[in-house]
XYZ file of C-alpha atoms in Angstrom:
659
model
C 3.877 42.232 23.762
C 2.460 44.237 26.725
C -0.710 46.285 27.173
C -2.176 48.489 29.856
C -5.563 49.969 30.255
C -7.568 51.848 33.004
C -10.947 50.959 34.192
C -13.753 52.895 32.391
C -15.297 55.568 34.580
C -12.446 55.623 37.195
C -13.008 58.359 39.913
C -10.582 59.370 42.564
C -11.530 60.419 46.118
C -9.277 62.611 48.302
C -8.348 61.665 51.812
C -5.962 63.056 54.335
C -4.001 59.848 54.735
C -2.209 59.615 51.418
C 1.321 59.038 49.948
C 3.866 56.856 51.649
C 2.178 57.093 54.951
C -0.932 55.179 53.643
C 1.376 52.505 52.126
C 3.268 52.030 55.329
C 0.015 51.994 57.291
C -1.216 49.125 54.999
C 1.882 47.127 55.688
C 1.728 47.687 59.384
C -1.862 46.704 59.361
C -1.068 43.398 57.614
C 1.769 42.752 60.064
C -0.545 43.484 63.069
C -3.181 40.997 62.032
C -0.778 38.269 60.982
C -1.664 36.294 64.143
C -5.315 37.265 64.874
C -7.247 35.512 67.669
C -9.953 34.717 65.180
C -10.111 34.551 61.531
C -10.997 37.786 59.795
C -13.032 37.899 56.544
C -11.828 40.615 54.248
C -14.420 43.042 53.240
C -15.912 42.620 49.835
C -14.522 45.068 47.283
C -16.566 48.154 46.428
C -17.260 48.116 42.653
C -16.762 51.230 40.627
C -16.541 51.447 36.791
C -16.083 48.032 35.130
C -13.904 46.071 37.540
C -13.817 45.626 41.332
C -10.952 47.351 42.934
C -10.153 45.304 46.088
C -7.597 42.452 45.529
C -7.173 39.578 47.901
C -3.931 40.268 49.780
C -1.351 37.737 50.939
C -0.580 38.515 54.484
C 3.268 38.648 55.067
C 5.032 38.841 58.331
C 6.733 42.074 59.343
C 9.376 43.188 61.724
C 7.080 45.890 63.087
C 6.952 46.276 66.978
C 4.483 44.098 68.762
C 0.932 45.439 68.851
C -1.857 44.443 71.285
C -4.804 42.590 69.949
C -7.075 45.521 70.599
C -4.524 47.830 68.748
C -4.458 45.288 65.858
C -8.236 45.577 65.377
C -8.306 49.272 65.644
C -5.390 49.714 63.069
C -6.988 47.117 60.799
C -10.180 49.016 60.745
C -8.392 52.271 60.090
C -6.615 50.690 57.038
C -9.809 49.213 55.681
C -11.556 52.564 55.903
C -8.697 54.258 54.282
C -8.579 51.874 51.555
C -12.134 52.405 50.726
C -11.784 56.147 50.636
C -8.501 56.491 48.771
C -9.202 55.101 45.474
C -11.580 53.022 43.346
C -9.323 52.954 40.133
C -7.828 49.736 38.744
C -5.148 49.392 36.045
C -4.525 46.254 33.948
C -1.083 45.298 32.619
C -0.812 42.229 30.333
C 2.404 40.643 29.332
C 3.496 37.775 27.018
C 6.686 35.840 27.130
C 7.733 32.780 25.191
C 8.182 29.510 27.026
C 11.832 28.226 27.278
C 13.565 31.659 27.450
C 16.656 31.739 29.649
C 16.646 32.654 33.421
C 16.629 36.169 34.171
C 14.841 37.317 31.043
C 12.990 40.635 31.479
C 9.228 40.078 30.793
C 8.312 43.914 31.274
C 7.944 46.825 33.465
C 4.736 47.170 35.484
C 4.717 51.039 35.469
C 5.029 51.315 31.628
C 2.212 51.446 29.125
C 1.541 51.391 25.431
C 0.823 54.698 23.638
C -2.850 55.959 23.999
C -3.353 54.040 27.164
C -3.208 55.619 30.658
C 0.050 55.098 32.350
C -0.196 53.132 35.663
C 1.228 54.745 38.839
C 4.847 54.528 39.206
C 6.780 52.172 41.512
C 7.472 51.274 44.290
C 4.785 48.522 44.518
C 3.491 46.156 47.039
C 3.344 42.742 45.063
C 0.349 40.539 45.939
C 0.429 37.193 44.041
C -2.960 35.614 43.167
C -2.964 32.367 45.290
C -1.871 29.218 43.380
C -0.331 31.210 40.499
C 3.246 30.323 41.383
C 4.445 33.755 41.003
C 6.817 33.663 43.932
C 8.439 30.461 42.618
C 8.765 31.223 38.872
C 9.106 35.034 38.701
C 11.353 37.749 40.125
C 9.576 41.068 40.670
C 11.522 44.083 41.689
C 9.335 46.199 43.911
C 11.314 49.409 43.571
C 11.353 49.344 39.806
C 8.355 47.059 38.776
C 10.551 44.953 36.638
C 9.332 41.275 36.042
C 12.098 38.730 35.224
C 11.958 34.986 34.933
C 13.375 33.068 37.905
C 13.105 29.600 36.204
C 12.771 28.376 32.570
C 9.142 28.691 31.905
C 7.175 25.778 30.462
C 3.704 26.531 29.047
C 2.671 22.813 29.327
C 3.177 23.157 33.137
C 1.744 26.665 33.651
C 0.336 28.905 31.075
C -0.081 32.184 32.934
C 0.728 34.090 36.141
C -1.477 36.608 37.983
C -0.630 39.180 40.613
C -1.752 42.599 41.989
C 0.787 45.429 42.261
C -0.209 48.204 44.781
C 1.603 51.537 44.380
C 1.888 54.242 47.070
C -1.258 55.849 45.836
C -3.146 52.789 46.852
C -4.623 52.034 43.482
C -4.704 48.504 42.055
C -2.636 47.296 39.094
C -3.782 43.899 38.026
C -0.914 42.092 36.166
C -1.334 39.033 33.926
C 1.721 37.211 32.418
C 0.816 34.856 29.627
C 3.290 32.125 28.504
C 3.292 31.770 24.739
C 3.538 28.308 23.290
C 6.700 27.240 21.412
C 7.100 24.088 19.345
C 9.076 22.188 22.066
C 7.049 18.911 22.078
C 7.022 16.295 19.354
C 3.978 14.240 18.639
C 4.075 11.068 20.593
C 2.235 7.704 20.043
C 1.074 5.739 23.028
C 3.109 2.741 22.014
C 6.070 2.555 19.454
C 4.897 -0.840 18.299
C 1.475 -2.030 17.389
C 0.426 -5.603 16.176
C -2.806 -5.971 14.037
C -4.367 -8.533 11.772
C -6.310 -8.369 8.493
C -7.940 -11.361 6.782
C -6.634 -11.548 3.181
C -10.152 -11.021 1.817
C -10.714 -7.728 3.688
C -12.590 -5.517 1.271
C -10.975 -2.319 -0.019
C -11.445 0.904 2.182
C -12.008 -0.938 5.437
C -10.727 1.127 8.257
C -8.880 0.220 11.428
C -8.587 2.903 14.072
C -5.045 3.253 15.296
C -3.961 5.089 18.522
C -3.388 8.707 17.685
C -0.235 10.700 18.379
C -0.604 13.445 20.971
C 1.225 16.657 21.113
C 1.316 18.823 24.186
C 1.671 21.952 22.210
C -1.126 24.125 20.909
C -2.700 24.914 17.625
C -0.267 24.660 14.604
C 2.339 23.174 16.898
C 0.022 20.264 17.554
C -0.138 17.146 15.379
C -1.071 18.027 11.778
C -0.611 14.989 9.682
C 0.435 11.347 9.401
C 2.513 9.614 6.820
C 3.478 5.971 6.015
C 7.245 6.305 5.431
C 8.204 2.678 4.858
C 6.918 -0.895 4.625
C 3.931 -0.242 2.517
C 4.578 -2.835 -0.198
C 2.543 -2.150 -3.411
C 0.725 0.631 -1.546
C -1.566 -1.892 0.190
C -2.555 0.548 2.810
C -3.331 4.301 3.232
C -3.956 6.615 6.098
C -6.842 8.990 6.831
C -7.251 11.330 9.785
C -9.858 13.621 11.395
C -9.767 16.123 14.260
C -12.470 15.896 16.942
C -13.633 18.470 19.610
C -10.820 17.507 21.983
C -8.302 18.690 19.476
C -6.750 15.320 18.907
C -5.940 14.305 15.245
C -7.304 10.785 15.229
C -5.893 8.239 12.765
C -7.353 5.413 10.755
C -5.571 2.797 8.694
C -7.436 1.861 5.500
C -7.136 -1.013 2.945
C -5.906 0.726 -0.210
C -5.610 -2.400 -2.562
C -6.189 -6.156 -2.519
C -4.482 -8.244 0.154
C -3.072 -11.627 -0.816
C -1.276 -13.599 1.914
C 0.337 -15.843 -0.733
C 2.005 -12.700 -2.176
C 2.782 -10.793 0.943
C 1.938 -12.227 4.308
C 3.436 -9.578 6.494
C 3.732 -5.765 6.487
C 5.766 -3.709 8.873
C 4.581 -0.074 8.326
C 6.520 2.842 9.961
C 4.050 5.715 10.482
C 5.270 9.261 11.317
C 3.216 11.999 12.898
C 4.272 15.643 12.217
C 3.338 18.764 13.894
C 3.158 22.179 12.149
C 6.450 23.501 13.167
C 9.163 24.746 10.832
C 10.922 22.358 10.744
C 8.203 19.960 12.002
C 8.822 17.687 14.928
C 8.092 13.954 14.371
C 6.917 10.897 16.276
C 7.076 7.410 15.006
C 5.229 4.157 15.464
C 5.650 0.769 13.855
C 2.493 -1.148 12.898
C 3.158 -4.833 12.154
C 0.386 -6.242 10.172
C -0.205 -9.968 9.831
C -2.341 -11.078 6.774
C -4.499 -13.952 7.904
C -5.033 -16.756 5.444
C -8.265 -17.398 3.623
C -8.922 -20.628 1.669
C -8.731 -19.080 -1.713
C -6.353 -21.508 -3.456
C -7.023 -25.123 -4.461
C -4.614 -27.944 -4.514
C -2.559 -28.266 -7.784
C -1.035 -31.561 -8.850
C 2.529 -31.452 -10.307
C 1.219 -33.192 -13.418
C -2.372 -33.711 -14.660
C -1.859 -37.337 -15.651
C 0.358 -39.973 -14.226
C 1.461 -43.297 -15.734
C 2.838 -46.215 -13.991
C 3.172 -50.053 -14.422
C 2.954 -52.923 -12.009
C 3.578 -56.704 -12.466
C 0.551 -58.833 -12.159
C 2.182 -60.879 -9.452
C 2.756 -57.676 -7.200
C 1.845 -58.531 -3.667
C -0.702 -56.601 -1.654
C 0.790 -53.385 -0.282
C 3.187 -52.925 -3.262
C 3.777 -49.240 -4.033
C 2.809 -48.352 -7.683
C 3.614 -44.551 -7.744
C 3.181 -41.308 -5.803
C 1.138 -38.405 -6.812
C 1.971 -34.969 -5.391
C 0.015 -31.750 -5.060
C 0.725 -28.404 -3.425
C -1.577 -25.780 -1.970
C -0.202 -22.308 -1.306
C -2.646 -21.542 1.435
C -1.504 -21.857 5.176
C -2.429 -24.133 7.976
C -5.560 -26.324 7.479
C -6.228 -24.354 4.204
C -3.016 -25.726 2.764
C -3.123 -29.302 4.347
C -3.791 -31.819 1.576
C -5.310 -35.267 1.748
C -5.650 -37.636 -1.154
C -8.361 -40.076 -2.053
C -9.605 -42.050 -5.052
C -12.976 -41.139 -6.604
C -14.646 -44.528 -6.311
C -17.758 -43.247 -8.159
C -15.828 -42.611 -11.277
C -12.979 -45.174 -11.079
C -11.702 -48.363 -9.362
C -15.011 -49.281 -7.722
C -13.511 -52.650 -6.804
C -10.876 -50.942 -4.703
C -8.048 -52.767 -6.492
C -5.751 -49.990 -5.450
C -5.611 -47.765 -2.472
C -3.916 -44.297 -1.828
C -2.337 -43.073 1.466
C -4.264 -39.905 2.194
C -1.190 -38.166 3.570
C 1.601 -39.290 1.223
C -0.258 -39.898 -1.991
C 1.417 -43.214 -2.504
C -0.858 -45.542 -4.543
C -0.358 -49.260 -3.759
C -1.930 -52.575 -4.674
C -4.993 -53.577 -2.492
C -6.131 -56.853 -4.263
C -4.515 -59.335 -6.414
C -3.963 -58.335 -10.032
C -4.640 -60.316 -13.186
C -3.155 -59.125 -16.511
C -5.435 -61.347 -18.526
C -8.545 -59.766 -16.823
C -7.652 -56.199 -16.877
C -4.454 -54.660 -18.414
C -4.964 -51.065 -17.564
C -6.541 -49.444 -14.520
C -7.501 -45.746 -14.821
C -7.838 -44.057 -11.505
C -9.254 -40.588 -10.680
C -7.277 -39.178 -7.779
C -8.647 -36.302 -5.756
C -6.478 -33.739 -3.650
C -8.511 -31.901 -1.137
C -7.344 -29.196 1.280
C -8.618 -29.104 4.866
C -10.355 -25.789 4.880
C -13.717 -25.151 6.372
C -15.084 -25.071 2.837
C -12.635 -27.527 1.260
C -11.336 -27.008 -2.320
C -10.194 -29.943 -4.442
C -8.734 -30.799 -7.728
C -8.323 -34.129 -9.643
C -5.627 -35.943 -11.605
C -5.674 -39.075 -13.648
C -3.473 -42.035 -12.995
C -3.075 -44.803 -15.678
C -1.726 -48.024 -14.177
C -0.648 -50.761 -16.569
C -0.498 -54.318 -15.400
C 2.444 -56.228 -16.933
C 2.236 -59.841 -17.684
C 4.316 -62.156 -15.605
C 5.558 -65.677 -16.390
C 8.029 -67.905 -14.636
C 11.516 -66.572 -14.678
C 10.838 -63.788 -17.112
C 13.190 -60.812 -17.268
C 12.584 -57.824 -15.021
C 13.229 -54.229 -16.140
C 13.981 -51.291 -13.991
C 14.078 -47.743 -15.494
C 15.916 -44.781 -13.768
C 14.986 -41.560 -15.405
C 17.772 -39.038 -15.443
C 15.567 -35.889 -15.178
C 15.920 -33.472 -12.349
C 12.944 -35.021 -10.437
C 13.506 -38.662 -11.648
C 10.220 -38.577 -13.667
C 9.920 -39.525 -17.328
C 10.488 -36.166 -19.195
C 13.000 -34.625 -21.595
C 13.460 -31.095 -22.807
C 12.517 -30.549 -26.429
C 15.900 -28.924 -27.027
C 17.748 -32.080 -26.119
C 20.301 -33.015 -28.654
C 20.749 -36.415 -30.276
C 22.938 -38.640 -27.989
C 21.571 -36.992 -24.777
C 20.653 -39.651 -22.080
C 17.153 -40.055 -20.996
C 17.103 -43.054 -18.701
C 19.178 -45.985 -17.410
C 17.737 -49.336 -17.944
C 18.493 -52.208 -15.769
C 17.337 -55.788 -16.902
C 17.552 -58.927 -14.877
C 16.528 -62.557 -15.635
C 16.115 -64.803 -12.610
C 17.441 -67.700 -14.743
C 20.712 -65.816 -14.981
C 22.905 -64.677 -12.148
C 24.500 -62.022 -14.268
C 22.867 -58.801 -15.311
C 21.893 -58.622 -19.056
C 22.972 -62.231 -19.528
C 21.118 -63.798 -22.429
C 18.646 -60.894 -22.504
C 17.886 -58.712 -25.468
C 16.583 -55.230 -24.656
C 14.555 -53.308 -27.317
C 12.740 -49.989 -27.235
C 9.451 -49.319 -29.040
C 7.494 -46.138 -29.560
C 8.668 -42.673 -29.900
C 8.576 -42.700 -33.709
C 12.237 -43.114 -33.840
C 13.200 -40.186 -31.696
C 14.800 -42.415 -29.028
C 17.143 -45.313 -29.137
C 19.278 -47.529 -26.899
C 23.048 -47.546 -26.446
C 25.520 -49.391 -24.238
C 28.148 -47.511 -22.209
C 30.419 -49.376 -19.753
C 28.139 -52.494 -19.906
C 25.192 -50.238 -18.969
C 22.121 -49.703 -21.204
C 20.862 -46.174 -21.704
C 17.904 -44.685 -23.446
C 19.143 -41.704 -25.594
C 17.738 -39.123 -27.803
C 18.169 -40.184 -31.494
C 16.318 -37.394 -33.401
C 15.542 -33.825 -32.581
C 12.280 -33.310 -30.599
C 9.453 -30.903 -31.094
C 6.940 -30.528 -28.176
C 4.479 -28.656 -30.347
C 4.314 -31.659 -32.764
C 4.341 -34.359 -30.163
C 4.211 -33.359 -26.446
C 3.942 -36.910 -25.032
C 5.255 -40.231 -26.353
C 4.493 -43.625 -25.009
C 7.542 -45.804 -24.972
C 7.969 -49.489 -24.158
C 11.194 -51.133 -23.061
C 11.128 -54.727 -23.679
C 13.495 -57.434 -22.468
C 13.493 -60.904 -24.071
C 15.421 -63.796 -22.934
C 16.786 -66.404 -25.167
C 14.865 -69.266 -23.723
C 12.616 -71.494 -25.767
C 10.099 -70.430 -25.896
C 11.623 -67.150 -25.155
C 10.081 -65.082 -22.247
C 10.047 -61.330 -22.169
C 9.294 -58.418 -19.951
C 8.249 -54.914 -20.883
C 8.060 -51.602 -19.223
C 5.722 -48.990 -20.746
C 5.948 -45.374 -19.726
C 4.794 -42.063 -20.930
C 7.638 -39.634 -21.709
C 6.695 -36.049 -21.439
C 8.514 -33.586 -23.777
C 8.901 -30.272 -21.754
C 8.687 -26.925 -23.522
C 11.396 -24.456 -24.479
C 10.742 -21.082 -25.926
C 11.332 -22.178 -29.596
C 8.268 -20.596 -31.245
C 7.674 -17.009 -31.853
C 4.201 -15.357 -31.586
C 2.443 -15.523 -34.943
C -0.451 -13.399 -36.252
C -3.051 -14.979 -38.589
C -2.307 -12.354 -41.097
C 0.735 -10.023 -41.909
C -1.586 -7.138 -42.812
C -4.920 -6.103 -41.154
C -7.322 -3.318 -42.224
C -9.438 -1.190 -40.050
C -11.218 2.028 -40.224
C -12.271 4.741 -37.741
C -14.163 8.088 -37.887
C -12.058 11.299 -37.971
C -13.924 12.710 -35.014
C -13.303 9.718 -32.757
C -12.307 10.708 -29.230
C -9.065 9.383 -27.652
C -9.708 5.913 -26.336
C -12.084 4.789 -29.137
C -11.585 1.128 -30.140
C -10.216 0.691 -33.547
C -9.312 -3.013 -33.979
C -8.399 -5.963 -31.961
C -5.838 -8.605 -33.075
C -4.365 -11.683 -31.555
C -1.090 -13.682 -31.913
C -0.678 -17.288 -31.029
C 2.402 -18.831 -29.461
C 2.547 -22.580 -29.683
C 4.732 -22.815 -26.560
C 3.514 -23.484 -23.008
C 3.468 -21.419 -19.833
C 5.374 -18.121 -19.857
C 6.768 -19.054 -23.176
C 3.287 -18.719 -24.616
C 2.196 -15.519 -22.712
C 2.081 -12.756 -25.420
C 2.128 -9.047 -24.896
C 1.488 -6.377 -27.505
C 2.977 -3.017 -28.224
C 3.079 -0.396 -31.068
C 6.356 0.119 -32.834
C 7.179 3.741 -32.924
C 7.200 5.119 -36.509
C 6.349 8.911 -36.474
C 6.221 9.094 -40.357
C 3.120 6.712 -40.249
C 1.542 8.553 -37.348
C 1.702 5.450 -35.075
C 1.536 7.850 -32.073
C -2.050 8.375 -32.846
C -2.763 4.842 -31.558
C -2.136 2.610 -28.602
C -2.675 -1.038 -27.827
C -3.721 -2.966 -24.665
C -0.654 -5.148 -23.925
C -2.854 -7.925 -22.700
C -5.878 -7.971 -24.991
C -4.374 -6.608 -28.205
C -7.218 -4.033 -28.496
C -6.031 -0.956 -30.481
C -7.534 2.300 -29.461
C -7.054 5.976 -30.528
C -4.399 7.724 -28.232
C -5.159 11.263 -29.406
C -7.358 13.147 -31.866
C -6.744 11.906 -35.518
C -6.897 14.027 -38.682
C -7.852 12.648 -42.052
C -6.366 15.672 -43.806
C -2.955 15.072 -42.212
C -2.938 11.330 -43.038
C -5.977 9.588 -44.325
C -4.374 6.168 -44.043
C -2.056 5.868 -41.133
C -0.244 2.620 -40.705
C 0.871 1.016 -37.427
C 3.207 -1.958 -36.812
C 2.167 -4.162 -33.910
C 4.879 -6.124 -32.095
C 3.791 -9.434 -30.237
C 6.377 -10.512 -27.637
C 6.275 -13.733 -25.655
C 7.460 -14.085 -21.971
C 10.260 -16.567 -22.488
C 13.887 -16.091 -21.986
C 14.991 -15.014 -24.340
C 11.695 -13.682 -25.638
C 10.727 -14.161 -29.306
C 8.558 -11.677 -31.334
C 6.226 -11.480 -34.231
C 4.869 -8.411 -36.064
C 1.789 -7.527 -38.115
C 0.758 -4.257 -39.853
C -2.564 -2.561 -39.484
C -3.599 -0.002 -41.957
C -6.269 2.311 -40.561
C -8.503 4.221 -42.943
C -9.843 7.451 -41.328
C -13.220 8.316 -42.471
C -13.533 12.011 -43.288
C -16.108 14.350 -41.736
C -17.102 17.855 -42.791
C -14.871 19.758 -40.347
C -13.429 22.529 -42.495
C -15.285 25.568 -43.754
C -14.759 27.176 -47.203
C -12.079 29.867 -47.397
C -12.059 32.809 -50.062
C -8.759 33.387 -51.822
C -8.790 37.012 -50.427
C -10.865 38.870 -47.789
C -11.518 41.992 -49.920
C -12.273 42.581 -53.527
C -12.268 46.011 -55.391
C -13.613 46.291 -58.965
C -14.730 49.002 -61.404
C -17.369 48.768 -63.923
C -18.440 51.192 -66.705
C -21.922 52.729 -66.503
C -22.798 51.688 -69.957
C -21.768 47.991 -69.380
C -24.320 45.563 -70.826
C -26.496 43.543 -68.596
C -25.042 40.214 -67.731
C -21.437 41.365 -68.278
C -19.068 39.584 -65.786
C -17.746 42.043 -63.252
C -15.839 39.863 -60.909
C -14.854 36.179 -60.375
C -14.144 34.923 -56.993
C -12.941 31.467 -55.732
C -13.022 29.638 -52.506
C -10.917 26.752 -51.228
C -12.248 23.628 -49.705
C -10.471 20.866 -48.017
C -11.397 17.530 -49.403
C -10.451 14.068 -48.426
C -9.790 11.798 -51.392
C -9.727 8.565 -49.384
C -12.868 6.801 -48.296
C -12.350 5.146 -44.752
């Protein structure tokens, strides 16, 4: 795109020295003063019209014959005088060229102009670059034709314009400006490709963290326009916001979008892209590694709430009785657990001690079965956070009676963690524990010793396989009926009087998903107004599952049955609250019926159902309607007063059900 204009009010003055002789005289003058004995300041331009007409010339050496210093000054004075009297007109030519065009691309002709604009004088021209504009190094200008071409590949980011003055033979000035147009040749670039930041896991939602912005050397729409998170944003924990300031940079903020939980996700690696407005856009990338710092928000949890153990009354000091175990999902000191015995609530005489690091409970003082048979301990597990959290468990330690040479019993439980437990779906004959019995009076195991099992209500028994005694399941188990059973293994020798030893333990029956959710009723009744808005509460029901853990977690859903208009309603999967899903209509169905399905979270899951009949209470939402919109009758003029001329009827919509 090029343009040309003439200065307003341009006036020409005649002079005898015109044409080619004047142009040659100017060149000669410039050559003559190329080596002056003293610096010469050019005369300030005379102003006519809108613009000044005298450019600053770059003095170029010439092959003209040598001129004496006096002759130089005289000739230079003549040229200056001639320049002032020849012309006071100035033309302006503006060109635009896109950056990145190939070498030799034609930018335009100085001597041409747009329609309606005065045409500049024709070539040849004396080309005078504006100092510092790099015209000589970047552009080729043909003096004889006025054609401007590129000498190098132009780069707007290095130079955005070029200025020069073209002087024709007439002596007038043509001011030339070449503007380099921006192209989308630079992608947004972040200062660093990697960034490491941290957030505490209790950081509130919407908290911002300023990130280094991407910068783009291009202009306007080709500059950075937006940012996106393209990967690593687990559960949409973060979002981006941006704003542009006066410096034109699109600044970037990282915001918390949800709730952080180090125990769920401790690290995020977000890949953020910056896009400019090109088509297609250019992109820059930065990876932000986010570490979630731990906060002490989880208390220790014991692997069981109650522990049972037994210890012989002749156990020496330091004898280990049992080990408790707790876990804490926090990190560092927040998850480092220490154990202690609550002396205010239990074992004030310090009969037992606990290792604060391992949780092993051992004997601290001599035991006496006849004085105290059972010791109940309250064990505390505390984390090491600044504000420590703690939890408790109960330990029941039975002291067994000891006499000389009585039998000893050793139980090895065959569960996965060697603790006394058995699944409620264990079949009769399944092994529970291995029992070892020894009598110091006998050198052989089981010699002259009778082993019996008490407790468990007949659900367990003893059997011998390969001369080894095993405790087995005798009858089917049901945790919902009996979750814990206290069993005692007794070994009695055949001495006189016989001595015996016993080992009592609490056997925990673990849960399996063998109970389906149950509603209190199979049929429920509810009512709601016909004008109820969507989301109106209708009824809340609850199902109970006798299992434990996930096996007892119940979710609710509505069985799809279009013929009963079940799609009018919805149910909260967690709370069992039934609400309207859309507008209901008593005239369509005054008593819709929905079937609610309760499903537990076991594998496989079990279900239960209940039916809810919803009575819709009618409101007056229908106006009367005549059986026709126009009636035409005739009547005789002698008809008696009171004679029926016309009978009309109207229809009403009634609801025959009371909700």
